């Protein structure tokens, strides 16, 4: 296990010297551990060059297996700590708008049915929440992706289970007095001259792709990390915004919400859980509560 930890750090750092500094080892000790590991499995795990080291295919396979083992050990230690403390805890990682709109509707009945469970909620974006589930720090993550794949590291693919929860189509949010505010649907080409407010920095490339298909280059008036903040800026007349359904502020009287005509930009929301064989009744119970919350609107 120690040698696998060293190999993992070498892979992260890209060199023996940087890995040694991170592990508080000497570079020669790191090199010796890697050489011993290679002898024990009968294959090279790294390729050395003047620019550092990279994993061989055997090294990548070993790291992938090691990540699964480390995740299981971390999860087991978490469970042992909970038993020792005499409490049951469920840790949930979620992105902001999912935590604001989806999670409370699921947690209300779940907490009522499990009053002795200690709930711990972490606000994290998918690129940070998925590793937490893999490592065992979080029991599940509510996450999303756009039209690209999930932000999974190589080791995550074999240690995480992704369950699609819902499609989250995006709409254009306009100031109430905007010339297009009364439309039932809009084509993006009609918004070519508008300035855009980003409610999530990840949507910039996403919006650019859709705008390119529509034949224009978007101009940006601002960028935030909060869809609700972005909508407050739209209400002042700063610009327009592309907002997913879950994050729409229907209570804002100064806003007009207009769907986009197909092909409609969509965010895909799901739940990431650990791909373990051992049943996790509480995790499965909360996932079921999330599906019921979505079905109930």
PDB file of C-alpha atoms in Angstrom:
ATOM      1  CA  UNK A   1       0.000   0.000   0.000  1.00  0.00           C
ATOM      2  CA  UNK A   2       2.837   2.373   0.785  1.00  0.00           C
ATOM      3  CA  UNK A   3       4.379   1.833  -2.630  1.00  0.00           C
ATOM      4  CA  UNK A   4       1.008   2.378  -4.295  1.00  0.00           C
ATOM      5  CA  UNK A   5       0.634   5.667  -2.414  1.00  0.00           C
ATOM      6  CA  UNK A   6       4.073   6.700  -3.613  1.00  0.00           C
ATOM      7  CA  UNK A   7       3.213   5.758  -7.210  1.00  0.00           C
ATOM      8  CA  UNK A   8       0.001   7.772  -6.981  1.00  0.00           C
ATOM      9  CA  UNK A   9       1.931  10.832  -5.787  1.00  0.00           C
ATOM     10  CA  UNK A  10       4.514  10.405  -8.556  1.00  0.00           C
ATOM     11  CA  UNK A  11       1.654  10.337 -11.067  1.00  0.00           C
ATOM     12  CA  UNK A  12       0.120  13.480  -9.548  1.00  0.00           C
ATOM     13  CA  UNK A  13       3.370  15.425  -9.405  1.00  0.00           C
ATOM     14  CA  UNK A  14       4.986  14.200 -12.619  1.00  0.00           C
ATOM     15  CA  UNK A  15       8.428  13.758 -11.086  1.00  0.00           C
ATOM     16  CA  UNK A  16      10.220  11.854  -8.341  1.00  0.00           C
ATOM     17  CA  UNK A  17      11.596  15.019  -6.753  1.00  0.00           C
ATOM     18  CA  UNK A  18       8.201  16.742  -6.460  1.00  0.00           C
ATOM     19  CA  UNK A  19       6.608  13.543  -5.161  1.00  0.00           C
ATOM     20  CA  UNK A  20       9.409  13.223  -2.622  1.00  0.00           C
ATOM     21  CA  UNK A  21       8.825  16.787  -1.416  1.00  0.00           C
ATOM     22  CA  UNK A  22       5.093  16.172  -1.049  1.00  0.00           C
ATOM     23  CA  UNK A  23       5.656  12.894   0.833  1.00  0.00           C
ATOM     24  CA  UNK A  24       8.590  14.215   2.917  1.00  0.00           C
ATOM     25  CA  UNK A  25      10.839  11.515   1.417  1.00  0.00           C
ATOM     26  CA  UNK A  26      14.146  11.783  -0.397  1.00  0.00           C
ATOM     27  CA  UNK A  27      14.071  11.410  -4.198  1.00  0.00           C
ATOM     28  CA  UNK A  28      16.268   8.319  -3.941  1.00  0.00           C
ATOM     29  CA  UNK A  29      13.811   6.696  -1.506  1.00  0.00           C
ATOM     30  CA  UNK A  30      10.955   7.346  -3.919  1.00  0.00           C
ATOM     31  CA  UNK A  31      12.984   5.897  -6.785  1.00  0.00           C
ATOM     32  CA  UNK A  32      13.812   2.786  -4.737  1.00  0.00           C
ATOM     33  CA  UNK A  33      10.163   2.214  -3.811  1.00  0.00           C
ATOM     34  CA  UNK A  34       9.096   2.494  -7.453  1.00  0.00           C
ATOM     35  CA  UNK A  35      11.869   0.124  -8.556  1.00  0.00           C
ATOM     36  CA  UNK A  36      10.807  -2.415  -5.900  1.00  0.00           C
ATOM     37  CA  UNK A  37       7.184  -2.089  -7.037  1.00  0.00           C
ATOM     38  CA  UNK A  38       8.195  -2.714 -10.655  1.00  0.00           C
ATOM     39  CA  UNK A  39      10.174  -5.818  -9.674  1.00  0.00           C
ATOM     40  CA  UNK A  40       7.250  -7.155  -7.636  1.00  0.00           C
ATOM     41  CA  UNK A  41       4.760  -6.921 -10.526  1.00  0.00           C
ATOM     42  CA  UNK A  42       7.232  -7.691 -13.310  1.00  0.00           C
ATOM     43  CA  UNK A  43       6.529  -4.588 -15.391  1.00  0.00           C
ATOM     44  CA  UNK A  44       7.578  -0.947 -15.618  1.00  0.00           C
ATOM     45  CA  UNK A  45       5.056   1.463 -14.092  1.00  0.00           C
ATOM     46  CA  UNK A  46       6.687   4.758 -15.132  1.00  0.00           C
ATOM     47  CA  UNK A  47       8.705   6.047 -18.057  1.00  0.00           C
ATOM     48  CA  UNK A  48      11.544   8.360 -17.119  1.00  0.00           C
ATOM     49  CA  UNK A  49      12.693  11.298 -19.231  1.00  0.00           C
ATOM     50  CA  UNK A  50      14.437  14.651 -18.824  1.00  0.00           C
ATOM     51  CA  UNK A  51      10.980  16.268 -18.509  1.00  0.00           C
ATOM     52  CA  UNK A  52       9.862  14.036 -15.650  1.00  0.00           C
ATOM     53  CA  UNK A  53       7.975  10.762 -15.478  1.00  0.00           C
ATOM     54  CA  UNK A  54       4.700   9.495 -16.941  1.00  0.00           C
ATOM     55  CA  UNK A  55       2.770   6.339 -16.180  1.00  0.00           C
ATOM     56  CA  UNK A  56       3.017   3.330 -18.455  1.00  0.00           C
ATOM     57  CA  UNK A  57      -0.160   1.407 -19.300  1.00  0.00           C
ATOM     58  CA  UNK A  58       0.690  -1.002 -16.460  1.00  0.00           C
ATOM     59  CA  UNK A  59       1.138   1.964 -14.142  1.00  0.00           C
ATOM     60  CA  UNK A  60      -2.225   3.425 -15.147  1.00  0.00           C
ATOM     61  CA  UNK A  61      -3.963   0.099 -14.501  1.00  0.00           C
ATOM     62  CA  UNK A  62      -2.278  -0.154 -11.121  1.00  0.00           C
ATOM     63  CA  UNK A  63      -3.281   3.396 -10.169  1.00  0.00           C
ATOM     64  CA  UNK A  64      -6.880   2.741 -11.181  1.00  0.00           C
ATOM     65  CA  UNK A  65      -7.013  -0.354  -8.978  1.00  0.00           C
ATOM     66  CA  UNK A  66      -5.232   1.463  -6.163  1.00  0.00           C
ATOM     67  CA  UNK A  67      -7.738   4.315  -6.213  1.00  0.00           C
ATOM     68  CA  UNK A  68     -10.564   1.819  -5.726  1.00  0.00           C
ATOM     69  CA  UNK A  69      -8.716   0.195  -2.824  1.00  0.00           C
ATOM     70  CA  UNK A  70      -7.930   3.530  -1.163  1.00  0.00           C
ATOM     71  CA  UNK A  71     -11.554   4.611  -1.542  1.00  0.00           C
ATOM     72  CA  UNK A  72     -12.775   1.398   0.114  1.00  0.00           C
ATOM     73  CA  UNK A  73     -10.318   1.792   2.993  1.00  0.00           C
ATOM     74  CA  UNK A  74     -11.281   5.435   3.505  1.00  0.00           C
ATOM     75  CA  UNK A  75     -14.953   4.542   3.434  1.00  0.00           C
ATOM     76  CA  UNK A  76     -14.403   1.721   5.925  1.00  0.00           C
ATOM     77  CA  UNK A  77     -12.566   4.094   8.267  1.00  0.00           C
ATOM     78  CA  UNK A  78     -15.422   6.594   7.972  1.00  0.00           C
ATOM     79  CA  UNK A  79     -17.893   3.884   8.939  1.00  0.00           C
ATOM     80  CA  UNK A  80     -15.722   2.750  11.841  1.00  0.00           C
ATOM     81  CA  UNK A  81     -15.450   6.338  13.103  1.00  0.00           C
ATOM     82  CA  UNK A  82     -19.232   6.682  12.983  1.00  0.00           C
ATOM     83  CA  UNK A  83     -19.709   3.435  14.908  1.00  0.00           C
ATOM     84  CA  UNK A  84     -17.139   4.518  17.490  1.00  0.00           C
ATOM     85  CA  UNK A  85     -18.877   7.880  17.893  1.00  0.00           C
ATOM     86  CA  UNK A  86     -22.225   6.158  18.318  1.00  0.00           C
ATOM     87  CA  UNK A  87     -23.967   8.011  15.512  1.00  0.00           C
ATOM     88  CA  UNK A  88     -25.081   7.504  11.916  1.00  0.00           C
ATOM     89  CA  UNK A  89     -24.106  10.253   9.511  1.00  0.00           C
ATOM     90  CA  UNK A  90     -24.935  10.841   5.877  1.00  0.00           C
ATOM     91  CA  UNK A  91     -22.743  13.277   3.969  1.00  0.00           C
ATOM     92  CA  UNK A  92     -24.188  14.821   0.796  1.00  0.00           C
ATOM     93  CA  UNK A  93     -22.259  16.925  -1.696  1.00  0.00           C
ATOM     94  CA  UNK A  94     -24.319  19.106  -4.013  1.00  0.00           C
ATOM     95  CA  UNK A  95     -23.956  22.043  -6.379  1.00  0.00           C
ATOM     96  CA  UNK A  96     -25.609  25.293  -5.313  1.00  0.00           C
ATOM     97  CA  UNK A  97     -28.865  25.365  -7.292  1.00  0.00           C
ATOM     98  CA  UNK A  98     -29.413  21.646  -6.765  1.00  0.00           C
ATOM     99  CA  UNK A  99     -28.954  22.160  -3.044  1.00  0.00           C
ATOM    100  CA  UNK A 100     -31.362  25.055  -3.076  1.00  0.00           C
ATOM    101  CA  UNK A 101     -34.183  23.491  -5.102  1.00  0.00           C
ATOM    102  CA  UNK A 102     -33.847  19.680  -5.248  1.00  0.00           C
ATOM    103  CA  UNK A 103     -32.247  18.579  -2.010  1.00  0.00           C
ATOM    104  CA  UNK A 104     -34.667  20.219   0.495  1.00  0.00           C
ATOM    105  CA  UNK A 105     -37.693  18.548  -1.118  1.00  0.00           C
ATOM    106  CA  UNK A 106     -36.017  15.163  -0.727  1.00  0.00           C
ATOM    107  CA  UNK A 107     -34.546  15.762   2.719  1.00  0.00           C
ATOM    108  CA  UNK A 108     -37.811  16.794   4.362  1.00  0.00           C
ATOM    109  CA  UNK A 109     -39.451  13.329   4.167  1.00  0.00           C
ATOM    110  CA  UNK A 110     -36.099  11.558   4.533  1.00  0.00           C
ATOM    111  CA  UNK A 111     -35.261  13.311   7.813  1.00  0.00           C
ATOM    112  CA  UNK A 112     -38.788  12.658   9.078  1.00  0.00           C
ATOM    113  CA  UNK A 113     -38.298   8.934   8.417  1.00  0.00           C
ATOM    114  CA  UNK A 114     -34.719   8.862   9.809  1.00  0.00           C
ATOM    115  CA  UNK A 115     -34.626  11.308  12.750  1.00  0.00           C
ATOM    116  CA  UNK A 116     -31.483   9.741  14.238  1.00  0.00           C
ATOM    117  CA  UNK A 117     -29.370  10.244  11.104  1.00  0.00           C
ATOM    118  CA  UNK A 118     -26.937  13.162  11.234  1.00  0.00           C
ATOM    119  CA  UNK A 119     -27.064  15.019   7.906  1.00  0.00           C
ATOM    120  CA  UNK A 120     -23.943  16.787   6.653  1.00  0.00           C
ATOM    121  CA  UNK A 121     -24.236  18.852   3.445  1.00  0.00           C
ATOM    122  CA  UNK A 122     -21.245  20.116   1.446  1.00  0.00           C
ATOM    123  CA  UNK A 123     -21.639  22.651  -1.363  1.00  0.00           C
ATOM    124  CA  UNK A 124     -19.339  21.549  -4.167  1.00  0.00           C
ATOM    125  CA  UNK A 125     -19.197  21.704  -7.951  1.00  0.00           C
ATOM    126  CA  UNK A 126     -19.082  18.311  -9.748  1.00  0.00           C
ATOM    127  CA  UNK A 127     -15.338  18.357 -10.358  1.00  0.00           C
ATOM    128  CA  UNK A 128     -14.889  18.556  -6.567  1.00  0.00           C
ATOM    129  CA  UNK A 129     -17.877  16.513  -5.352  1.00  0.00           C
ATOM    130  CA  UNK A 130     -17.258  13.366  -7.428  1.00  0.00           C
ATOM    131  CA  UNK A 131     -13.783  12.744  -5.935  1.00  0.00           C
ATOM    132  CA  UNK A 132     -15.316  13.136  -2.463  1.00  0.00           C
ATOM    133  CA  UNK A 133     -17.651  10.214  -3.187  1.00  0.00           C
ATOM    134  CA  UNK A 134     -14.816   8.156  -4.629  1.00  0.00           C
ATOM    135  CA  UNK A 135     -12.710   8.796  -1.526  1.00  0.00           C
ATOM    136  CA  UNK A 136     -15.577   8.039   0.847  1.00  0.00           C
ATOM    137  CA  UNK A 137     -15.707  11.563   2.309  1.00  0.00           C
ATOM    138  CA  UNK A 138     -19.218  12.019   0.864  1.00  0.00           C
ATOM    139  CA  UNK A 139     -21.821   9.275   0.629  1.00  0.00           C
ATOM    140  CA  UNK A 140     -23.395  10.686  -2.520  1.00  0.00           C
ATOM    141  CA  UNK A 141     -23.174  13.725  -4.755  1.00  0.00           C
ATOM    142  CA  UNK A 142     -25.872  15.545  -6.668  1.00  0.00           C
ATOM    143  CA  UNK A 143     -23.999  16.671  -9.765  1.00  0.00           C
ATOM    144  CA  UNK A 144     -24.525  17.745 -13.360  1.00  0.00           C
ATOM    145  CA  UNK A 145     -22.958  17.916 -16.763  1.00  0.00           C
ATOM    146  CA  UNK A 146     -23.841  19.717 -19.975  1.00  0.00           C
ATOM    147  CA  UNK A 147     -23.564  18.081 -23.416  1.00  0.00           C
ATOM    148  CA  UNK A 148     -20.100  16.782 -22.615  1.00  0.00           C
ATOM    149  CA  UNK A 149     -19.155  13.909 -20.297  1.00  0.00           C
ATOM    150  CA  UNK A 150     -19.000  14.003 -16.516  1.00  0.00           C
ATOM    151  CA  UNK A 151     -15.752  15.431 -15.107  1.00  0.00           C
ATOM    152  CA  UNK A 152     -14.457  12.004 -14.065  1.00  0.00           C
ATOM    153  CA  UNK A 153     -10.836  11.139 -13.420  1.00  0.00           C
ATOM    154  CA  UNK A 154      -9.672   7.772 -14.740  1.00  0.00           C
ATOM    155  CA  UNK A 155     -10.020   6.116 -11.334  1.00  0.00           C
ATOM    156  CA  UNK A 156     -13.542   7.496 -10.886  1.00  0.00           C
ATOM    157  CA  UNK A 157     -14.929   5.485 -13.792  1.00  0.00           C
ATOM    158  CA  UNK A 158     -14.586   2.184 -11.975  1.00  0.00           C
ATOM    159  CA  UNK A 159     -15.424   3.410  -8.474  1.00  0.00           C
ATOM    160  CA  UNK A 160     -18.506   5.595  -9.061  1.00  0.00           C
ATOM    161  CA  UNK A 161     -22.041   4.806 -10.137  1.00  0.00           C
ATOM    162  CA  UNK A 162     -23.882   7.563 -12.023  1.00  0.00           C
ATOM    163  CA  UNK A 163     -27.691   7.562 -11.908  1.00  0.00           C
ATOM    164  CA  UNK A 164     -29.422  10.124 -14.184  1.00  0.00           C
ATOM    165  CA  UNK A 165     -32.000  12.084 -12.209  1.00  0.00           C
ATOM    166  CA  UNK A 166     -33.506  14.666 -14.561  1.00  0.00           C
ATOM    167  CA  UNK A 167     -32.991  16.873 -17.583  1.00  0.00           C
ATOM    168  CA  UNK A 168     -32.672  20.548 -16.722  1.00  0.00           C
ATOM    169  CA  UNK A 169     -33.450  22.576 -19.897  1.00  0.00           C
ATOM    170  CA  UNK A 170     -32.189  26.141 -20.090  1.00  0.00           C
ATOM    171  CA  UNK A 171     -34.221  29.266 -20.803  1.00  0.00           C
ATOM    172  CA  UNK A 172     -33.374  32.841 -21.641  1.00  0.00           C
ATOM    173  CA  UNK A 173     -34.058  35.258 -18.789  1.00  0.00           C
ATOM    174  CA  UNK A 174     -34.786  38.846 -19.895  1.00  0.00           C
ATOM    175  CA  UNK A 175     -35.701  42.094 -18.171  1.00  0.00           C
ATOM    176  CA  UNK A 176     -39.505  42.359 -17.970  1.00  0.00           C
ATOM    177  CA  UNK A 177     -39.628  45.278 -20.395  1.00  0.00           C
ATOM    178  CA  UNK A 178     -37.412  43.674 -23.025  1.00  0.00           C
ATOM    179  CA  UNK A 179     -38.734  43.736 -26.609  1.00  0.00           C
ATOM    180  CA  UNK A 180     -38.710  39.899 -26.701  1.00  0.00           C
ATOM    181  CA  UNK A 181     -40.146  39.341 -23.217  1.00  0.00           C
ATOM    182  CA  UNK A 182     -43.616  38.381 -24.451  1.00  0.00           C
ATOM    183  CA  UNK A 183     -42.509  35.592 -26.794  1.00  0.00           C
ATOM    184  CA  UNK A 184     -43.468  31.948 -26.159  1.00  0.00           C
ATOM    185  CA  UNK A 185     -40.077  30.740 -27.390  1.00  0.00           C
ATOM    186  CA  UNK A 186     -36.944  32.253 -28.875  1.00  0.00           C
ATOM    187  CA  UNK A 187     -34.332  31.237 -31.384  1.00  0.00           C
ATOM    188  CA  UNK A 188     -30.808  32.110 -30.260  1.00  0.00           C
ATOM    189  CA  UNK A 189     -30.277  34.042 -33.488  1.00  0.00           C
ATOM    190  CA  UNK A 190     -32.754  36.624 -32.173  1.00  0.00           C
ATOM    191  CA  UNK A 191     -30.385  37.320 -29.282  1.00  0.00           C
ATOM    192  CA  UNK A 192     -27.265  37.919 -31.361  1.00  0.00           C
ATOM    193  CA  UNK A 193     -27.045  41.608 -30.379  1.00  0.00           C
ATOM    194  CA  UNK A 194     -27.615  41.072 -26.651  1.00  0.00           C
ATOM    195  CA  UNK A 195     -25.057  41.205 -23.878  1.00  0.00           C
ATOM    196  CA  UNK A 196     -24.952  38.102 -21.668  1.00  0.00           C
ATOM    197  CA  UNK A 197     -24.625  37.638 -17.920  1.00  0.00           C
ATOM    198  CA  UNK A 198     -23.183  34.267 -16.936  1.00  0.00           C
ATOM    199  CA  UNK A 199     -24.714  32.568 -13.915  1.00  0.00           C
ATOM    200  CA  UNK A 200     -22.001  29.912 -13.907  1.00  0.00           C
ATOM    201  CA  UNK A 201     -18.540  30.340 -15.386  1.00  0.00           C
ATOM    202  CA  UNK A 202     -18.771  26.850 -16.951  1.00  0.00           C
ATOM    203  CA  UNK A 203     -21.591  28.025 -19.202  1.00  0.00           C
ATOM    204  CA  UNK A 204     -19.355  30.436 -21.129  1.00  0.00           C
ATOM    205  CA  UNK A 205     -17.916  27.774 -23.468  1.00  0.00           C
ATOM    206  CA  UNK A 206     -21.320  26.095 -23.598  1.00  0.00           C
ATOM    207  CA  UNK A 207     -23.028  29.324 -24.673  1.00  0.00           C
ATOM    208  CA  UNK A 208     -20.282  30.024 -27.197  1.00  0.00           C
ATOM    209  CA  UNK A 209     -20.878  26.641 -28.867  1.00  0.00           C
ATOM    210  CA  UNK A 210     -24.611  27.233 -29.217  1.00  0.00           C
ATOM    211  CA  UNK A 211     -24.045  30.822 -30.346  1.00  0.00           C
ATOM    212  CA  UNK A 212     -21.569  29.631 -32.987  1.00  0.00           C
ATOM    213  CA  UNK A 213     -24.221  27.280 -34.363  1.00  0.00           C
ATOM    214  CA  UNK A 214     -26.595  30.247 -34.453  1.00  0.00           C
ATOM    215  CA  UNK A 215     -24.003  32.315 -36.316  1.00  0.00           C
ATOM    216  CA  UNK A 216     -22.892  34.927 -33.766  1.00  0.00           C
ATOM    217  CA  UNK A 217     -20.242  35.623 -31.146  1.00  0.00           C
ATOM    218  CA  UNK A 218     -21.753  36.389 -27.710  1.00  0.00           C
ATOM    219  CA  UNK A 219     -20.775  39.566 -25.856  1.00  0.00           C
ATOM    220  CA  UNK A 220     -20.541  39.326 -22.078  1.00  0.00           C
ATOM    221  CA  UNK A 221     -21.664  41.912 -19.546  1.00  0.00           C
ATOM    222  CA  UNK A 222     -20.623  39.955 -16.471  1.00  0.00           C
ATOM    223  CA  UNK A 223     -19.946  36.574 -14.938  1.00  0.00           C
ATOM    224  CA  UNK A 224     -21.001  35.169 -11.582  1.00  0.00           C
ATOM    225  CA  UNK A 225     -20.897  31.788  -9.840  1.00  0.00           C
ATOM    226  CA  UNK A 226     -24.554  32.077  -8.772  1.00  0.00           C
ATOM    227  CA  UNK A 227     -27.543  31.826 -11.128  1.00  0.00           C
ATOM    228  CA  UNK A 228     -29.714  33.794  -8.703  1.00  0.00           C
ATOM    229  CA  UNK A 229     -27.184  36.630  -8.588  1.00  0.00           C
ATOM    230  CA  UNK A 230     -27.084  36.592 -12.397  1.00  0.00           C
ATOM    231  CA  UNK A 231     -30.872  36.947 -12.553  1.00  0.00           C
ATOM    232  CA  UNK A 232     -30.755  39.928 -10.215  1.00  0.00           C
ATOM    233  CA  UNK A 233     -28.323  41.578 -12.651  1.00  0.00           C
ATOM    234  CA  UNK A 234     -30.642  40.802 -15.559  1.00  0.00           C
ATOM    235  CA  UNK A 235     -33.499  42.479 -13.657  1.00  0.00           C
ATOM    236  CA  UNK A 236     -31.481  45.713 -13.573  1.00  0.00           C
ATOM    237  CA  UNK A 237     -31.083  45.698 -17.367  1.00  0.00           C
ATOM    238  CA  UNK A 238     -27.398  44.734 -17.480  1.00  0.00           C
ATOM    239  CA  UNK A 239     -28.006  41.960 -19.985  1.00  0.00           C
ATOM    240  CA  UNK A 240     -29.769  38.644 -20.577  1.00  0.00           C
ATOM    241  CA  UNK A 241     -28.845  35.236 -19.219  1.00  0.00           C
ATOM    242  CA  UNK A 242     -29.094  31.526 -19.947  1.00  0.00           C
ATOM    243  CA  UNK A 243     -30.520  29.834 -16.836  1.00  0.00           C
ATOM    244  CA  UNK A 244     -31.354  26.150 -16.186  1.00  0.00           C
ATOM    245  CA  UNK A 245     -34.876  25.292 -15.069  1.00  0.00           C
ATOM    246  CA  UNK A 246     -33.852  24.308 -11.534  1.00  0.00           C
ATOM    247  CA  UNK A 247     -32.273  27.716 -10.957  1.00  0.00           C
ATOM    248  CA  UNK A 248     -35.044  29.921 -12.393  1.00  0.00           C
ATOM    249  CA  UNK A 249     -36.332  32.575 -10.006  1.00  0.00           C
ATOM    250  CA  UNK A 250     -40.071  32.505 -10.768  1.00  0.00           C
ATOM    251  CA  UNK A 251     -40.779  34.953  -7.931  1.00  0.00           C
ATOM    252  CA  UNK A 252     -38.868  37.810  -9.574  1.00  0.00           C
ATOM    253  CA  UNK A 253     -41.492  40.127 -11.046  1.00  0.00           C
ATOM    254  CA  UNK A 254     -38.855  42.123 -12.938  1.00  0.00           C
ATOM    255  CA  UNK A 255     -37.898  39.125 -15.090  1.00  0.00           C
ATOM    256  CA  UNK A 256     -39.333  37.384 -18.141  1.00  0.00           C
ATOM    257  CA  UNK A 257     -38.500  33.699 -18.722  1.00  0.00           C
ATOM    258  CA  UNK A 258     -38.633  32.467 -22.324  1.00  0.00           C
ATOM    259  CA  UNK A 259     -37.722  28.905 -23.455  1.00  0.00           C
ATOM    260  CA  UNK A 260     -35.254  28.406 -26.296  1.00  0.00           C
ATOM    261  CA  UNK A 261     -36.438  26.668 -29.450  1.00  0.00           C
ATOM    262  CA  UNK A 262     -34.882  23.239 -30.208  1.00  0.00           C
ATOM    263  CA  UNK A 263     -32.140  22.238 -30.126  1.00  0.00           C
ATOM    264  CA  UNK A 264     -32.533  23.531 -26.579  1.00  0.00           C
ATOM    265  CA  UNK A 265     -29.424  23.766 -24.360  1.00  0.00           C
ATOM    266  CA  UNK A 266     -29.864  21.359 -21.454  1.00  0.00           C
ATOM    267  CA  UNK A 267     -28.080  20.538 -18.236  1.00  0.00           C
ATOM    268  CA  UNK A 268     -28.221  16.905 -17.075  1.00  0.00           C
ATOM    269  CA  UNK A 269     -28.530  16.263 -13.341  1.00  0.00           C
ATOM    270  CA  UNK A 270     -27.793  12.969 -11.648  1.00  0.00           C
ATOM    271  CA  UNK A 271     -26.587  11.304  -8.474  1.00  0.00           C
ATOM    272  CA  UNK A 272     -23.108   9.848  -8.024  1.00  0.00           C
ATOM    273  CA  UNK A 273     -22.719   7.073  -5.477  1.00  0.00           C
ATOM    274  CA  UNK A 274     -19.876   4.715  -4.659  1.00  0.00           C
ATOM    275  CA  UNK A 275     -19.861   1.597  -6.812  1.00  0.00           C
ATOM    276  CA  UNK A 276     -19.552  -0.721  -3.843  1.00  0.00           C
ATOM    277  CA  UNK A 277     -21.119  -4.150  -3.582  1.00  0.00           C
ATOM    278  CA  UNK A 278     -22.113  -3.713   0.068  1.00  0.00           C
ATOM    279  CA  UNK A 279     -25.677  -2.339   0.349  1.00  0.00           C
ATOM    280  CA  UNK A 280     -26.029   1.246   1.567  1.00  0.00           C
ATOM    281  CA  UNK A 281     -29.678   1.532   2.677  1.00  0.00           C
ATOM    282  CA  UNK A 282     -29.501   5.193   3.729  1.00  0.00           C
ATOM    283  CA  UNK A 283     -27.901   6.254   0.448  1.00  0.00           C
ATOM    284  CA  UNK A 284     -30.434   4.250  -1.535  1.00  0.00           C
ATOM    285  CA  UNK A 285     -33.233   5.754   0.552  1.00  0.00           C
ATOM    286  CA  UNK A 286     -32.131   9.310  -0.159  1.00  0.00           C
ATOM    287  CA  UNK A 287     -31.690   8.591  -3.880  1.00  0.00           C
ATOM    288  CA  UNK A 288     -35.267   7.305  -3.904  1.00  0.00           C
ATOM    289  CA  UNK A 289     -36.431  10.460  -2.113  1.00  0.00           C
ATOM    290  CA  UNK A 290     -34.687  12.578  -4.757  1.00  0.00           C
ATOM    291  CA  UNK A 291     -36.505  10.752  -7.572  1.00  0.00           C
ATOM    292  CA  UNK A 292     -39.839  11.229  -5.816  1.00  0.00           C
ATOM    293  CA  UNK A 293     -39.080  14.934  -5.325  1.00  0.00           C
ATOM    294  CA  UNK A 294     -38.376  15.298  -9.053  1.00  0.00           C
ATOM    295  CA  UNK A 295     -41.556  13.391  -9.987  1.00  0.00           C
ATOM    296  CA  UNK A 296     -43.610  15.684  -7.729  1.00  0.00           C
ATOM    297  CA  UNK A 297     -42.152  18.747  -9.411  1.00  0.00           C
TER     298      UNK A 297
END
